[in-house]
Short mmCIF file of C-alpha atoms in Angstrom, two decimals:
data_model
loop_
_atom_site.label_atom_id
_atom_site.label_comp_id
_atom_site.label_asym_id
_atom_site.label_seq_id
_atom_site.Cartn_x
_atom_site.Cartn_y
_atom_site.Cartn_z
CA UNK A 1 -158.77 242.40 -22.47
CA UNK A 2 -156.42 245.31 -22.08
CA UNK A 3 -153.83 243.55 -24.22
CA UNK A 4 -156.40 242.93 -26.94
CA UNK A 5 -157.49 246.56 -26.97
CA UNK A 6 -153.83 247.71 -27.04
CA UNK A 7 -153.19 245.52 -30.09
CA UNK A 8 -156.42 246.75 -31.72
CA UNK A 9 -155.30 250.37 -31.19
CA UNK A 10 -151.85 249.64 -32.59
CA UNK A 11 -153.32 247.90 -35.61
CA UNK A 12 -155.61 250.91 -36.20
CA UNK A 13 -152.80 253.45 -35.93
CA UNK A 14 -150.51 251.39 -38.18
CA UNK A 15 -153.35 250.91 -40.63
CA UNK A 16 -153.97 254.70 -40.71
CA UNK A 17 -150.24 255.31 -41.19
CA UNK A 18 -150.12 252.81 -44.01
CA UNK A 19 -153.11 254.37 -45.63
CA UNK A 20 -151.56 257.79 -45.25
CA UNK A 21 -148.31 256.73 -46.92
CA UNK A 22 -150.12 255.05 -49.81
CA UNK A 23 -152.16 258.19 -50.15
CA UNK A 24 -149.10 260.43 -50.22
CA UNK A 25 -147.39 258.08 -52.73
CA UNK A 26 -150.34 258.25 -55.07
CA UNK A 27 -150.11 262.06 -55.03
CA UNK A 28 -147.27 261.81 -57.59
CA UNK A 29 -148.36 261.05 -61.12
CA UNK A 30 -146.17 258.63 -63.04
CA UNK A 31 -145.67 259.31 -66.74
CA UNK A 32 -143.82 257.44 -69.49
CA UNK A 33 -142.07 259.32 -72.28
CA UNK A 34 -144.21 259.29 -75.42
CA UNK A 35 -141.84 258.67 -78.28
CA UNK A 36 -144.53 259.39 -80.89
CA UNK A 37 -145.30 262.95 -79.67
CA UNK A 38 -141.88 263.96 -78.43
CA UNK A 39 -138.54 264.97 -79.89
CA UNK A 40 -134.97 265.39 -78.80
CA UNK A 41 -133.12 267.41 -81.39
CA UNK A 42 -129.88 269.33 -81.53
CA UNK A 43 -127.98 271.84 -83.53
CA UNK A 44 -124.30 272.62 -83.71
CA UNK A 45 -122.28 275.24 -85.65
CA UNK A 46 -120.64 274.21 -88.91
CA UNK A 47 -117.50 276.22 -89.75
CA UNK A 48 -118.89 278.93 -87.46
CA UNK A 49 -121.14 280.13 -90.26
CA UNK A 50 -124.17 277.88 -90.18
CA UNK A 51 -126.04 275.25 -88.14
CA UNK A 52 -126.26 271.55 -88.63
CA UNK A 53 -129.55 270.11 -87.22
CA UNK A 54 -130.11 266.56 -86.03
CA UNK A 55 -132.22 264.47 -83.72
CA UNK A 56 -132.15 261.32 -81.68
CA UNK A 57 -134.87 258.87 -82.68
CA UNK A 58 -134.71 256.45 -79.79
CA UNK A 59 -135.46 258.03 -76.44
CA UNK A 60 -137.11 256.70 -73.29
CA UNK A 61 -137.90 258.29 -69.99
CA UNK A 62 -140.08 258.55 -66.92
CA UNK A 63 -141.45 261.45 -65.01
CA UNK A 64 -143.03 261.51 -61.59
CA UNK A 65 -144.88 264.74 -60.98
CA UNK A 66 -146.05 265.60 -57.49
CA UNK A 67 -148.33 268.67 -57.75
CA UNK A 68 -148.58 269.10 -53.98
CA UNK A 69 -144.87 268.72 -53.24
CA UNK A 70 -143.06 269.61 -56.51
CA UNK A 71 -139.70 269.07 -54.90
CA UNK A 72 -140.49 265.35 -54.83
CA UNK A 73 -141.02 265.20 -58.57
CA UNK A 74 -138.45 263.30 -60.58
CA UNK A 75 -137.35 263.37 -64.23
CA UNK A 76 -135.26 260.74 -66.08
CA UNK A 77 -134.41 260.56 -69.80
CA UNK A 78 -132.28 258.09 -71.71
CA UNK A 79 -131.22 258.78 -75.29
CA UNK A 80 -129.78 256.04 -77.49
CA UNK A 81 -126.76 257.57 -79.19
CA UNK A 82 -126.87 255.13 -82.10
CA UNK A 83 -130.21 256.63 -83.11
CA UNK A 84 -128.60 259.92 -84.18
CA UNK A 85 -130.17 261.26 -87.34
CA UNK A 86 -128.96 264.26 -89.23
CA UNK A 87 -130.69 263.30 -92.49
CA UNK A 88 -127.37 262.10 -93.91
CA UNK A 89 -126.45 258.44 -93.28
CA UNK A 90 -122.72 258.90 -93.92
CA UNK A 91 -122.58 261.73 -91.39
CA UNK A 92 -124.62 259.76 -88.86
CA UNK A 93 -122.15 256.86 -89.19
CA UNK A 94 -119.27 259.29 -88.66
CA UNK A 95 -120.98 260.75 -85.53
CA UNK A 96 -121.35 257.25 -84.01
CA UNK A 97 -117.61 256.70 -84.31
CA UNK A 98 -115.09 257.15 -81.46
CA UNK A 99 -113.93 260.53 -82.69
CA UNK A 100 -117.46 261.85 -81.78
CA UNK A 101 -120.08 260.02 -79.71
CA UNK A 102 -118.30 256.58 -79.55
CA UNK A 103 -121.70 254.79 -79.59
CA UNK A 104 -120.15 251.41 -78.99
CA UNK A 105 -118.45 252.52 -75.79
CA UNK A 106 -120.95 255.05 -74.55
CA UNK A 107 -124.34 253.94 -75.95
CA UNK A 108 -126.58 256.29 -74.01
CA UNK A 109 -126.91 259.95 -73.03
CA UNK A 110 -128.75 260.09 -69.76
CA UNK A 111 -130.31 262.70 -67.50
CA UNK A 112 -131.50 261.94 -64.00
CA UNK A 113 -132.93 264.66 -61.75
CA UNK A 114 -131.64 265.18 -58.27
CA UNK A 115 -133.46 268.38 -57.30
CA UNK A 116 -136.65 269.91 -58.58
CA UNK A 117 -137.71 273.45 -57.89
CA UNK A 118 -141.03 274.88 -59.09
CA UNK A 119 -140.79 278.11 -61.03
CA UNK A 120 -143.26 280.22 -62.89
CA UNK A 121 -144.54 278.20 -65.81
CA UNK A 122 -142.54 275.06 -65.05
CA UNK A 123 -139.70 273.56 -63.07
CA UNK A 124 -136.02 274.24 -62.56
CA UNK A 125 -134.64 270.71 -62.58
CA UNK A 126 -131.14 270.05 -61.43
CA UNK A 127 -129.65 266.66 -62.23
CA UNK A 128 -126.81 264.49 -63.46
CA UNK A 129 -126.27 264.67 -67.19
CA UNK A 130 -124.11 261.87 -68.52
CA UNK A 131 -122.79 261.98 -72.08
CA UNK A 132 -119.69 260.32 -73.59
CA UNK A 133 -118.96 258.65 -70.20
CA UNK A 134 -118.75 262.00 -68.32
CA UNK A 135 -121.28 263.03 -65.77
CA UNK A 136 -121.89 266.71 -64.98
CA UNK A 137 -124.51 268.36 -62.87
CA UNK A 138 -126.72 270.63 -65.00
CA UNK A 139 -129.83 272.67 -64.30
CA UNK A 140 -132.50 272.68 -67.04
CA UNK A 141 -135.57 274.86 -67.10
CA UNK A 142 -138.57 272.68 -67.97
CA UNK A 143 -141.42 274.86 -69.19
CA UNK A 144 -144.85 273.49 -69.34
CA UNK A 145 -146.43 270.84 -67.15
CA UNK A 146 -149.98 271.42 -68.23
CA UNK A 147 -152.06 268.27 -68.11
CA UNK A 148 -154.50 267.19 -70.76
CA UNK A 149 -156.96 264.32 -70.87
CA UNK A 150 -157.25 262.92 -74.34
CA UNK A 151 -159.41 259.83 -74.83
CA UNK A 152 -159.26 259.20 -71.10
CA UNK A 153 -155.51 259.17 -71.14
CA UNK A 154 -153.81 261.82 -69.05
CA UNK A 155 -150.90 263.56 -70.81
CA UNK A 156 -148.37 266.18 -69.71
CA UNK A 157 -145.83 268.05 -71.76
CA UNK A 158 -142.55 269.94 -71.20
CA UNK A 159 -140.05 271.85 -73.35
CA UNK A 160 -136.52 272.85 -72.63
CA UNK A 161 -133.36 274.03 -74.36
CA UNK A 162 -129.96 273.22 -73.09
CA UNK A 163 -126.53 274.50 -74.22
CA UNK A 164 -123.57 272.20 -73.71
CA UNK A 165 -119.86 272.29 -74.59
CA UNK A 166 -118.70 269.01 -76.06
CA UNK A 167 -115.27 269.50 -74.70
CA UNK A 168 -116.71 269.46 -71.17
CA UNK A 169 -117.89 265.91 -71.74
CA UNK A 170 -114.55 264.39 -72.81
CA UNK A 171 -114.90 264.88 -76.56
CA UNK A 172 -111.49 265.12 -78.14
CA UNK A 173 -110.67 268.73 -78.77
CA UNK A 174 -108.65 267.75 -81.83
CA UNK A 175 -111.78 266.13 -83.33
CA UNK A 176 -114.00 269.08 -82.78
CA UNK A 177 -112.74 270.51 -86.09
CA UNK A 178 -115.34 272.15 -88.34
CA UNK A 179 -118.19 271.29 -86.02
CA UNK A 180 -118.41 273.75 -83.14
CA UNK A 181 -117.73 272.87 -79.56
CA UNK A 182 -121.03 274.10 -78.36
CA UNK A 183 -124.23 272.20 -79.09
CA UNK A 184 -127.77 273.30 -78.39
CA UNK A 185 -130.11 270.44 -77.35
CA UNK A 186 -133.89 271.01 -77.74
CA UNK A 187 -136.24 268.67 -75.91
CA UNK A 188 -139.97 268.70 -76.42
CA UNK A 189 -141.52 265.75 -74.58
CA UNK A 190 -144.90 264.51 -73.91
CA UNK A 191 -145.59 262.08 -71.02
CA UNK A 192 -148.44 259.51 -70.95
CA UNK A 193 -149.78 258.58 -67.57
CA UNK A 194 -149.16 255.00 -66.62
CA UNK B 1 -109.61 266.54 -89.00
CA UNK B 2 -106.44 264.72 -90.30
CA UNK B 3 -103.33 266.87 -89.72
CA UNK B 4 -100.57 265.62 -92.09
CA UNK B 5 -97.93 268.00 -90.78
CA UNK B 6 -98.53 266.77 -87.22
CA UNK B 7 -98.34 263.16 -88.35
CA UNK B 8 -95.03 263.92 -90.02
CA UNK B 9 -93.72 265.52 -86.81
CA UNK B 10 -94.92 262.52 -84.75
CA UNK B 11 -93.24 260.10 -87.27
CA UNK B 12 -89.97 261.97 -87.05
CA UNK B 13 -90.07 262.21 -83.22
CA UNK B 14 -90.71 258.47 -82.77
CA UNK B 15 -88.15 257.40 -85.32
CA UNK B 16 -85.38 259.77 -84.18
CA UNK B 17 -85.87 258.93 -80.46
CA UNK B 18 -85.91 255.17 -81.09
CA UNK B 19 -82.95 255.13 -83.46
CA UNK B 20 -80.90 257.40 -81.19
CA UNK B 21 -81.66 255.21 -78.20
CA UNK B 22 -80.61 252.00 -79.95
CA UNK B 23 -77.35 253.55 -81.24
CA UNK B 24 -76.60 255.26 -77.90
CA UNK B 25 -77.09 252.00 -76.02
CA UNK B 26 -74.93 250.19 -78.51
CA UNK B 27 -72.19 252.76 -77.87
CA UNK B 28 -72.41 252.19 -74.10
CA UNK B 29 -71.86 248.49 -74.44
CA UNK B 30 -69.87 247.42 -77.50
CA UNK B 31 -69.88 243.64 -76.86
CA UNK B 32 -73.60 243.25 -77.03
CA UNK B 33 -75.20 240.10 -75.71
CA UNK B 34 -78.68 238.92 -76.74
CA UNK B 35 -80.39 240.08 -73.50
CA UNK B 36 -78.83 243.49 -73.77
CA UNK B 37 -79.85 243.98 -77.40
CA UNK B 38 -83.36 242.73 -76.78
CA UNK B 39 -83.83 245.00 -73.81
CA UNK B 40 -82.45 247.88 -75.88
CA UNK B 41 -84.93 247.23 -78.66
CA UNK B 42 -87.94 247.00 -76.26
CA UNK B 43 -86.90 250.30 -74.50
CA UNK B 44 -86.18 251.98 -77.77
CA UNK B 45 -89.66 251.19 -78.96
CA UNK B 46 -91.11 252.32 -75.64
CA UNK B 47 -89.34 255.77 -75.64
CA UNK B 48 -90.06 256.20 -79.35
CA UNK B 49 -93.74 255.65 -78.77
CA UNK B 50 -93.77 258.03 -75.80
CA UNK B 51 -92.13 260.76 -77.96
CA UNK B 52 -94.42 260.10 -80.96
CA UNK B 53 -97.66 260.12 -78.91
CA UNK B 54 -96.69 263.18 -76.99
CA UNK B 55 -96.15 265.07 -80.32
CA UNK B 56 -99.49 263.64 -81.54
CA UNK B 57 -101.30 264.94 -78.42
CA UNK B 58 -103.80 262.11 -78.33
CA UNK B 59 -105.19 263.07 -74.92
CA UNK B 60 -105.22 259.59 -73.45
CA UNK B 61 -107.29 259.27 -70.33
CA UNK B 62 -106.43 257.44 -67.13
CA UNK B 63 -108.28 255.45 -66.04
CA UNK B 64 -108.90 254.57 -69.70
CA UNK B 65 -112.29 255.52 -71.10
CA UNK B 66 -112.30 253.84 -74.49
CA UNK B 67 -110.72 251.20 -76.61
CA UNK B 68 -107.84 253.43 -77.87
CA UNK B 69 -107.03 254.48 -74.30
CA UNK B 70 -106.88 250.82 -73.21
CA UNK B 71 -104.68 249.84 -76.21
CA UNK B 72 -102.10 252.54 -75.55
CA UNK B 73 -102.17 252.55 -71.72
CA UNK B 74 -102.59 248.88 -70.97
CA UNK B 75 -102.11 246.52 -73.93
CA UNK B 76 -98.97 248.09 -75.48
CA UNK B 77 -97.18 248.57 -72.16
CA UNK B 78 -98.03 244.95 -71.22
CA UNK B 79 -96.56 243.79 -74.54
CA UNK B 80 -93.39 245.83 -73.82
CA UNK B 81 -93.06 244.33 -70.36
CA UNK B 82 -93.61 240.75 -71.62
CA UNK B 83 -91.06 241.20 -74.39
CA UNK B 84 -88.60 242.66 -71.88
CA UNK B 85 -89.01 239.58 -69.70
CA UNK B 86 -89.01 237.18 -72.65
CA UNK B 87 -85.73 238.59 -73.95
CA UNK B 88 -83.81 237.63 -70.85
CA UNK B 89 -81.70 234.58 -71.70
CA UNK B 90 -82.38 232.82 -68.46
CA UNK B 91 -86.10 232.91 -68.94
CA UNK B 92 -87.18 229.54 -70.45
CA UNK B 93 -88.76 229.65 -73.87
CA UNK B 94 -92.02 228.11 -72.64
CA UNK B 95 -92.38 230.84 -70.01
CA UNK B 96 -91.99 233.47 -72.68
CA UNK B 97 -94.69 231.85 -74.85
CA UNK B 98 -96.90 231.30 -71.88
CA UNK B 99 -96.81 235.04 -71.16
CA UNK B 100 -97.44 235.87 -74.83
CA UNK B 101 -100.33 233.45 -75.16
CA UNK B 102 -101.88 234.85 -71.89
CA UNK B 103 -101.63 238.34 -73.39
CA UNK B 104 -103.26 237.26 -76.66
CA UNK B 105 -106.14 235.72 -74.70
CA UNK B 106 -106.78 238.83 -72.66
CA UNK B 107 -106.35 241.60 -75.24
CA UNK B 108 -109.83 241.30 -76.77
CA UNK B 109 -111.43 241.36 -73.27
CA UNK B 110 -109.33 244.38 -72.25
CA UNK B 111 -110.26 246.27 -75.41
CA UNK B 112 -113.89 245.55 -75.26
CA UNK B 113 -114.24 246.40 -71.58
CA UNK B 114 -117.37 248.45 -70.78
CA UNK B 115 -118.56 248.51 -74.34
CA UNK B 116 -121.93 247.51 -75.73
CA UNK B 117 -120.48 244.16 -76.76
CA UNK B 118 -120.15 243.14 -73.15
CA UNK B 119 -123.05 244.94 -71.63
CA UNK B 120 -125.49 242.07 -72.52
CA UNK B 121 -128.37 244.33 -73.31
CA UNK B 122 -131.09 243.07 -75.73
CA UNK B 123 -129.50 244.44 -78.90
CA UNK B 124 -125.98 243.25 -78.35
CA UNK B 125 -124.06 240.03 -77.99
CA UNK B 126 -125.02 237.26 -75.75
CA UNK B 127 -122.39 235.90 -73.36
CA UNK B 128 -121.50 233.01 -75.62
CA UNK B 129 -121.29 235.18 -78.71
CA UNK B 130 -118.96 237.57 -76.93
CA UNK B 131 -116.80 234.74 -75.62
CA UNK B 132 -116.61 233.13 -79.07
CA UNK B 133 -115.69 236.35 -80.80
CA UNK B 134 -112.99 237.12 -78.23
CA UNK B 135 -111.59 233.58 -78.36
CA UNK B 136 -111.49 233.68 -82.25
CA UNK B 137 -109.74 237.09 -82.18
CA UNK B 138 -107.24 235.85 -79.60
CA UNK B 139 -106.52 232.72 -81.61
CA UNK B 140 -106.03 234.79 -84.74
CA UNK B 141 -103.57 236.97 -82.97
CA UNK B 142 -101.69 234.01 -81.45
CA UNK B 143 -101.58 232.34 -84.87
CA UNK B 144 -100.17 235.37 -86.69
CA UNK B 145 -97.69 236.01 -83.91
CA UNK B 146 -96.36 232.41 -83.70
CA UNK B 147 -96.07 232.07 -87.50
CA UNK B 148 -94.08 235.33 -87.79
CA UNK B 149 -91.84 234.28 -84.95
CA UNK B 150 -91.33 230.86 -86.52
CA UNK B 151 -90.40 232.50 -89.84
CA UNK B 152 -88.07 234.94 -88.07
CA UNK B 153 -86.23 232.01 -86.53
CA UNK B 154 -86.00 230.04 -89.75
CA UNK B 155 -85.03 232.86 -91.96
CA UNK B 156 -84.36 236.07 -89.99
CA UNK B 157 -84.17 239.50 -91.62
CA UNK B 158 -85.12 243.12 -91.28
CA UNK B 159 -87.77 242.55 -93.96
CA UNK B 160 -90.18 240.83 -91.55
CA UNK B 161 -90.43 243.80 -89.11
CA UNK B 162 -90.53 246.13 -92.13
CA UNK B 163 -93.48 244.17 -93.57
CA UNK B 164 -95.21 244.36 -90.25
CA UNK B 165 -94.69 248.12 -90.21
CA UNK B 166 -96.09 248.39 -93.71
CA UNK B 167 -99.20 246.59 -92.43
CA UNK B 168 -99.42 248.89 -89.39
CA UNK B 169 -99.20 252.01 -91.45
CA UNK B 170 -101.77 250.69 -93.91
CA UNK B 171 -104.11 249.71 -91.03
CA UNK B 172 -103.76 253.26 -89.65
CA UNK B 173 -104.67 254.82 -93.01
CA UNK B 174 -107.60 252.44 -93.54
CA UNK B 175 -109.01 253.08 -90.04
CA UNK B 176 -108.69 256.81 -90.74
CA UNK B 177 -110.35 256.47 -94.11
CA UNK B 178 -113.18 254.55 -92.37
CA UNK B 179 -113.80 257.75 -90.31
CA UNK B 180 -111.90 256.96 -87.08
CA UNK B 181 -109.16 259.59 -87.38
CA UNK B 182 -107.71 259.32 -83.80
CA UNK B 183 -107.56 255.55 -83.99
CA UNK B 184 -105.79 255.59 -87.33
CA UNK B 185 -103.35 258.27 -86.15
CA UNK B 186 -102.22 256.00 -83.32
CA UNK B 187 -100.54 253.77 -85.94
CA UNK B 188 -98.07 256.48 -87.02
CA UNK B 189 -95.71 256.58 -83.99
CA UNK B 190 -95.94 252.77 -83.70
CA UNK B 191 -94.78 252.13 -87.28
CA UNK B 192 -92.08 254.85 -87.09
CA UNK B 193 -90.66 253.50 -83.74
CA UNK B 194 -90.65 249.89 -85.08
CA UNK B 195 -88.89 250.82 -88.35
CA UNK B 196 -86.26 252.95 -86.60
CA UNK B 197 -85.58 250.28 -84.00
CA UNK B 198 -85.43 247.57 -86.63
CA UNK B 199 -82.91 249.43 -88.75
CA UNK B 200 -80.93 250.56 -85.66
CA UNK B 201 -80.79 246.96 -84.40
CA UNK B 202 -79.66 245.73 -87.83
CA UNK B 203 -76.85 248.27 -87.97
CA UNK B 204 -75.78 247.33 -84.42
CA UNK B 205 -75.84 243.67 -85.21
CA UNK B 206 -73.50 244.14 -88.21
CA UNK B 207 -70.91 245.62 -85.88
CA UNK B 208 -71.35 242.86 -83.27
CA UNK B 209 -71.57 239.20 -83.86
CA UNK B 210 -73.93 238.34 -86.79
CA UNK B 211 -75.03 235.32 -84.84
CA UNK B 212 -76.38 237.46 -82.01
CA UNK B 213 -80.14 237.48 -81.66
CA UNK B 214 -80.76 241.13 -82.53
CA UNK B 215 -84.13 241.65 -80.85
CA UNK B 216 -86.42 240.53 -83.72
CA UNK B 217 -88.72 238.62 -81.36
CA UNK B 218 -89.34 241.76 -79.31
CA UNK B 219 -89.89 243.91 -82.32
CA UNK B 220 -92.23 241.38 -83.89
CA UNK B 221 -94.16 240.86 -80.67
CA UNK B 222 -94.86 244.54 -80.07
CA UNK B 223 -95.57 245.06 -83.72
CA UNK B 224 -98.12 242.21 -84.01
CA UNK B 225 -99.86 243.26 -80.75
CA UNK B 226 -99.99 246.90 -81.96
CA UNK B 227 -101.32 245.93 -85.38
CA UNK B 228 -103.90 243.61 -83.92
CA UNK B 229 -105.03 246.27 -81.37
CA UNK B 230 -105.41 248.97 -84.08
CA UNK B 231 -107.46 246.69 -86.32
CA UNK B 232 -109.52 245.42 -83.33
CA UNK B 233 -110.58 248.93 -82.23
CA UNK B 234 -111.09 249.95 -85.86
CA UNK B 235 -113.38 246.98 -86.35
CA UNK B 236 -115.29 247.01 -83.11
CA UNK B 237 -115.49 250.73 -82.39
CA UNK B 238 -115.04 252.24 -85.85
CA UNK B 239 -116.38 251.15 -89.22
CA UNK B 240 -113.50 248.94 -90.48
CA UNK B 241 -114.89 245.79 -92.04
CA UNK B 242 -113.96 242.36 -90.76
CA UNK B 243 -112.58 241.21 -94.11
CA UNK B 244 -110.25 244.20 -94.42
CA UNK B 245 -109.08 243.83 -90.77
CA UNK B 246 -108.27 240.12 -91.36
CA UNK B 247 -106.41 240.77 -94.65
CA UNK B 248 -104.26 243.43 -92.97
CA UNK B 249 -103.52 241.27 -89.93
CA UNK B 250 -102.53 238.33 -92.07
CA UNK B 251 -100.68 240.20 -94.86
CA UNK B 252 -97.28 240.03 -93.11
CA UNK B 253 -97.54 236.21 -93.20
CA UNK B 254 -97.02 236.42 -96.92
CA UNK B 255 -93.31 236.72 -96.05
CA UNK B 256 -93.48 232.96 -95.89
CA UNK B 257 -93.53 232.94 -99.69
CA UNK B 258 -89.81 233.15 -99.72
CA UNK B 259 -89.64 229.83 -97.97
CA UNK B 260 -90.65 228.07 -101.15
CA UNK B 261 -87.81 226.05 -102.76
CA UNK B 262 -87.76 228.49 -105.69
CA UNK B 263 -86.94 231.58 -103.54
CA UNK B 264 -85.35 230.19 -100.39
CA UNK B 265 -81.69 230.28 -101.42
CA UNK B 266 -81.73 233.68 -103.16
CA UNK B 267 -79.59 236.58 -101.99
CA UNK B 268 -80.85 238.21 -98.73
CA UNK B 269 -81.63 241.54 -100.35
CA UNK B 270 -83.72 239.79 -102.96
CA UNK B 271 -85.59 237.67 -100.44
CA UNK B 272 -86.35 240.82 -98.38
CA UNK B 273 -87.56 242.73 -101.43
CA UNK B 274 -89.78 239.85 -102.55
CA UNK B 275 -91.27 239.63 -99.07
CA UNK B 276 -92.12 243.35 -98.99
CA UNK B 277 -93.65 243.22 -102.48
CA UNK B 278 -95.84 240.24 -101.68
CA UNK B 279 -97.01 241.86 -98.44
CA UNK B 280 -97.64 245.21 -100.09
CA UNK B 281 -99.97 243.73 -102.81
CA UNK B 282 -103.03 242.98 -100.61
CA UNK B 283 -102.34 246.01 -98.45
CA UNK B 284 -102.50 248.35 -101.56
CA UNK B 285 -105.67 246.65 -102.65
CA UNK B 286 -107.31 247.19 -99.27
CA UNK B 287 -106.12 250.75 -99.25
CA UNK B 288 -107.48 251.41 -102.75
CA UNK B 289 -110.95 250.04 -101.82
CA UNK B 290 -110.91 252.01 -98.54
CA UNK B 291 -110.04 255.21 -100.45
CA UNK B 292 -112.87 254.51 -102.88
CA UNK B 293 -115.36 254.09 -100.02
CA UNK B 294 -114.03 257.25 -98.36
CA UNK B 295 -114.51 259.28 -101.56
CA UNK B 296 -118.05 257.94 -101.87
CA UNK B 297 -119.15 258.30 -98.18
CA UNK B 298 -117.01 260.81 -96.44
CA UNK B 299 -115.72 263.03 -99.22
CA UNK B 300 -118.99 265.00 -99.52
CA UNK B 301 -119.04 265.50 -95.80
CA UNK B 302 -115.65 267.09 -95.83
CA UNK B 303 -116.56 269.18 -98.91
CA UNK B 304 -113.82 267.56 -100.99
CA UNK B 305 -114.31 268.82 -104.52
CA UNK B 306 -114.17 266.30 -107.29
CA UNK B 307 -115.23 263.22 -105.29
CA UNK B 308 -118.88 263.59 -105.68
CA UNK B 309 -121.37 264.59 -108.42
CA UNK B 310 -123.03 266.88 -105.99
CA UNK B 311 -122.27 270.57 -106.17
CA UNK B 312 -119.59 271.72 -103.66
CA UNK B 313 -122.14 274.29 -102.58
CA UNK B 314 -124.06 271.47 -100.93
CA UNK B 315 -121.25 269.60 -99.02
CA UNK B 316 -123.40 268.56 -96.13
CA UNK B 317 -126.42 267.23 -97.95
CA UNK B 318 -124.93 265.43 -100.86
CA UNK B 319 -124.54 261.83 -99.71
CA UNK B 320 -125.71 258.76 -101.59
CA UNK B 321 -129.20 258.83 -100.11
CA UNK B 322 -129.87 262.49 -100.77
CA UNK B 323 -128.35 262.48 -104.20
CA UNK B 324 -131.28 260.40 -105.46
CA UNK B 325 -133.74 262.81 -103.89
CA UNK B 326 -132.04 265.77 -105.61
CA UNK B 327 -132.12 263.98 -108.93
CA UNK B 328 -135.79 263.11 -108.50
CA UNK B 329 -136.63 266.69 -107.49
CA UNK B 330 -134.90 267.95 -110.63
CA UNK B 331 -136.89 265.48 -112.76
CA UNK B 332 -140.10 266.50 -111.06
CA UNK B 333 -139.24 270.19 -111.55
CA UNK B 334 -138.63 269.53 -115.23
CA UNK B 335 -141.93 267.71 -115.52
CA UNK B 336 -143.79 270.52 -113.71
CA UNK B 337 -142.23 273.13 -116.02
CA UNK B 338 -143.34 271.04 -119.07
CA UNK B 339 -146.87 270.70 -117.64
CA UNK B 340 -147.08 274.37 -116.93
CA UNK B 341 -145.85 275.31 -120.38
CA UNK B 342 -148.48 272.99 -121.95
#
């Protein structure tokens, strides 16, 4: 009888623990990158007198946002390099070549968060940014995070701007030429809850 | 951006170092034997390439990151080593060809390593497509290499390596014109080192026994591998079309024209000249078409005046697709003005 009661107690405790863990896992909301309502664009200096603007049309990503424990939130974004679009097909083809993005060798630009810190109005997200086969740790300031229920679908949105030097990511310094080394990346993304 | 002055310096560096090396080594050992001459040629090409690429500052990465890195840090050194071994008289002929065929079979796999072609994601090649493409490319290389070697044994002459260099230089220019500047620039020291070594070896062979094997197999081997590698990275990583790549790879085989009964017994200088002319014809045609495409697609991007109908004031928006829009806008503007005036 004692053995039965011990087993019953253990089962109850483990059940409670399991429920607790499920409960804590469900505290984080999972979102998919909404390609229709998001954009990843960039601009780079031309001849140091003007700016060339462009965007990437194929992007995917996932966010997991834990409102109770923001440090447990995660952000991941994958950009298809071949989808570069500067409103000029010849230039896009040139940008896909090995002198620039080398899209056949390095088909994606990726960001994966490793540390998330809540700040006023958003999150400071530190993560691994991989471009042109080189990974560097960067910290981006994601502003936003406000949720909105639209037709019973929960949405969340963030915006950020990121300045990068192409030479830091293994781009050939000789090929930088008239296009400036520094590029400004602008991300406005909306997530749709799974 | 292309830097003609730098390319000239790289050409001079590669050519001077290779030629000096061949002549200096010939001076060290006056009674040259085949192994000695062959090793001299291979090493001369090696040091010439090192000098040329150091002037060119190509910033090659180790471990290699892309196709060009793999070509210059793995494939070309492997070709040099294989030709060094194959040139030793004691090494049986079948061993030399076994090494060469093994190299031709592995080059496509080495150059495509880590690329989208082998990543097997949804949008790219399947396993069998990748294997078939690599096998076909390897077979094409092996075919071109063996046919040139066969011709070199039947009817040797400096014109064959010179024809190969012509093709390499043309391949470099075409790859550059297709928008892959760094890839095209890699051809410059290769062609210069091969030309200088070929001419140096020819001069040395005149002084020694004319019967001596003067290192043509080594020069041809490294040249064919280099040409194939440049065209391969231009095709698979740049925008070089398959047809143009095949024409440039096979163009040196037109040297076989002089084996026809009509031309076979002509004077050596005439045979050599005919070979070069025949090889140059398809190369010039490819180059002309590539230049035309460059003027149409890339000229406006670089703001080259006179290559586009679009005003030079709009160098970054005047490509083929936007030209139509501008024209339509102008027509619409005219119509609007007419409507307003009515």
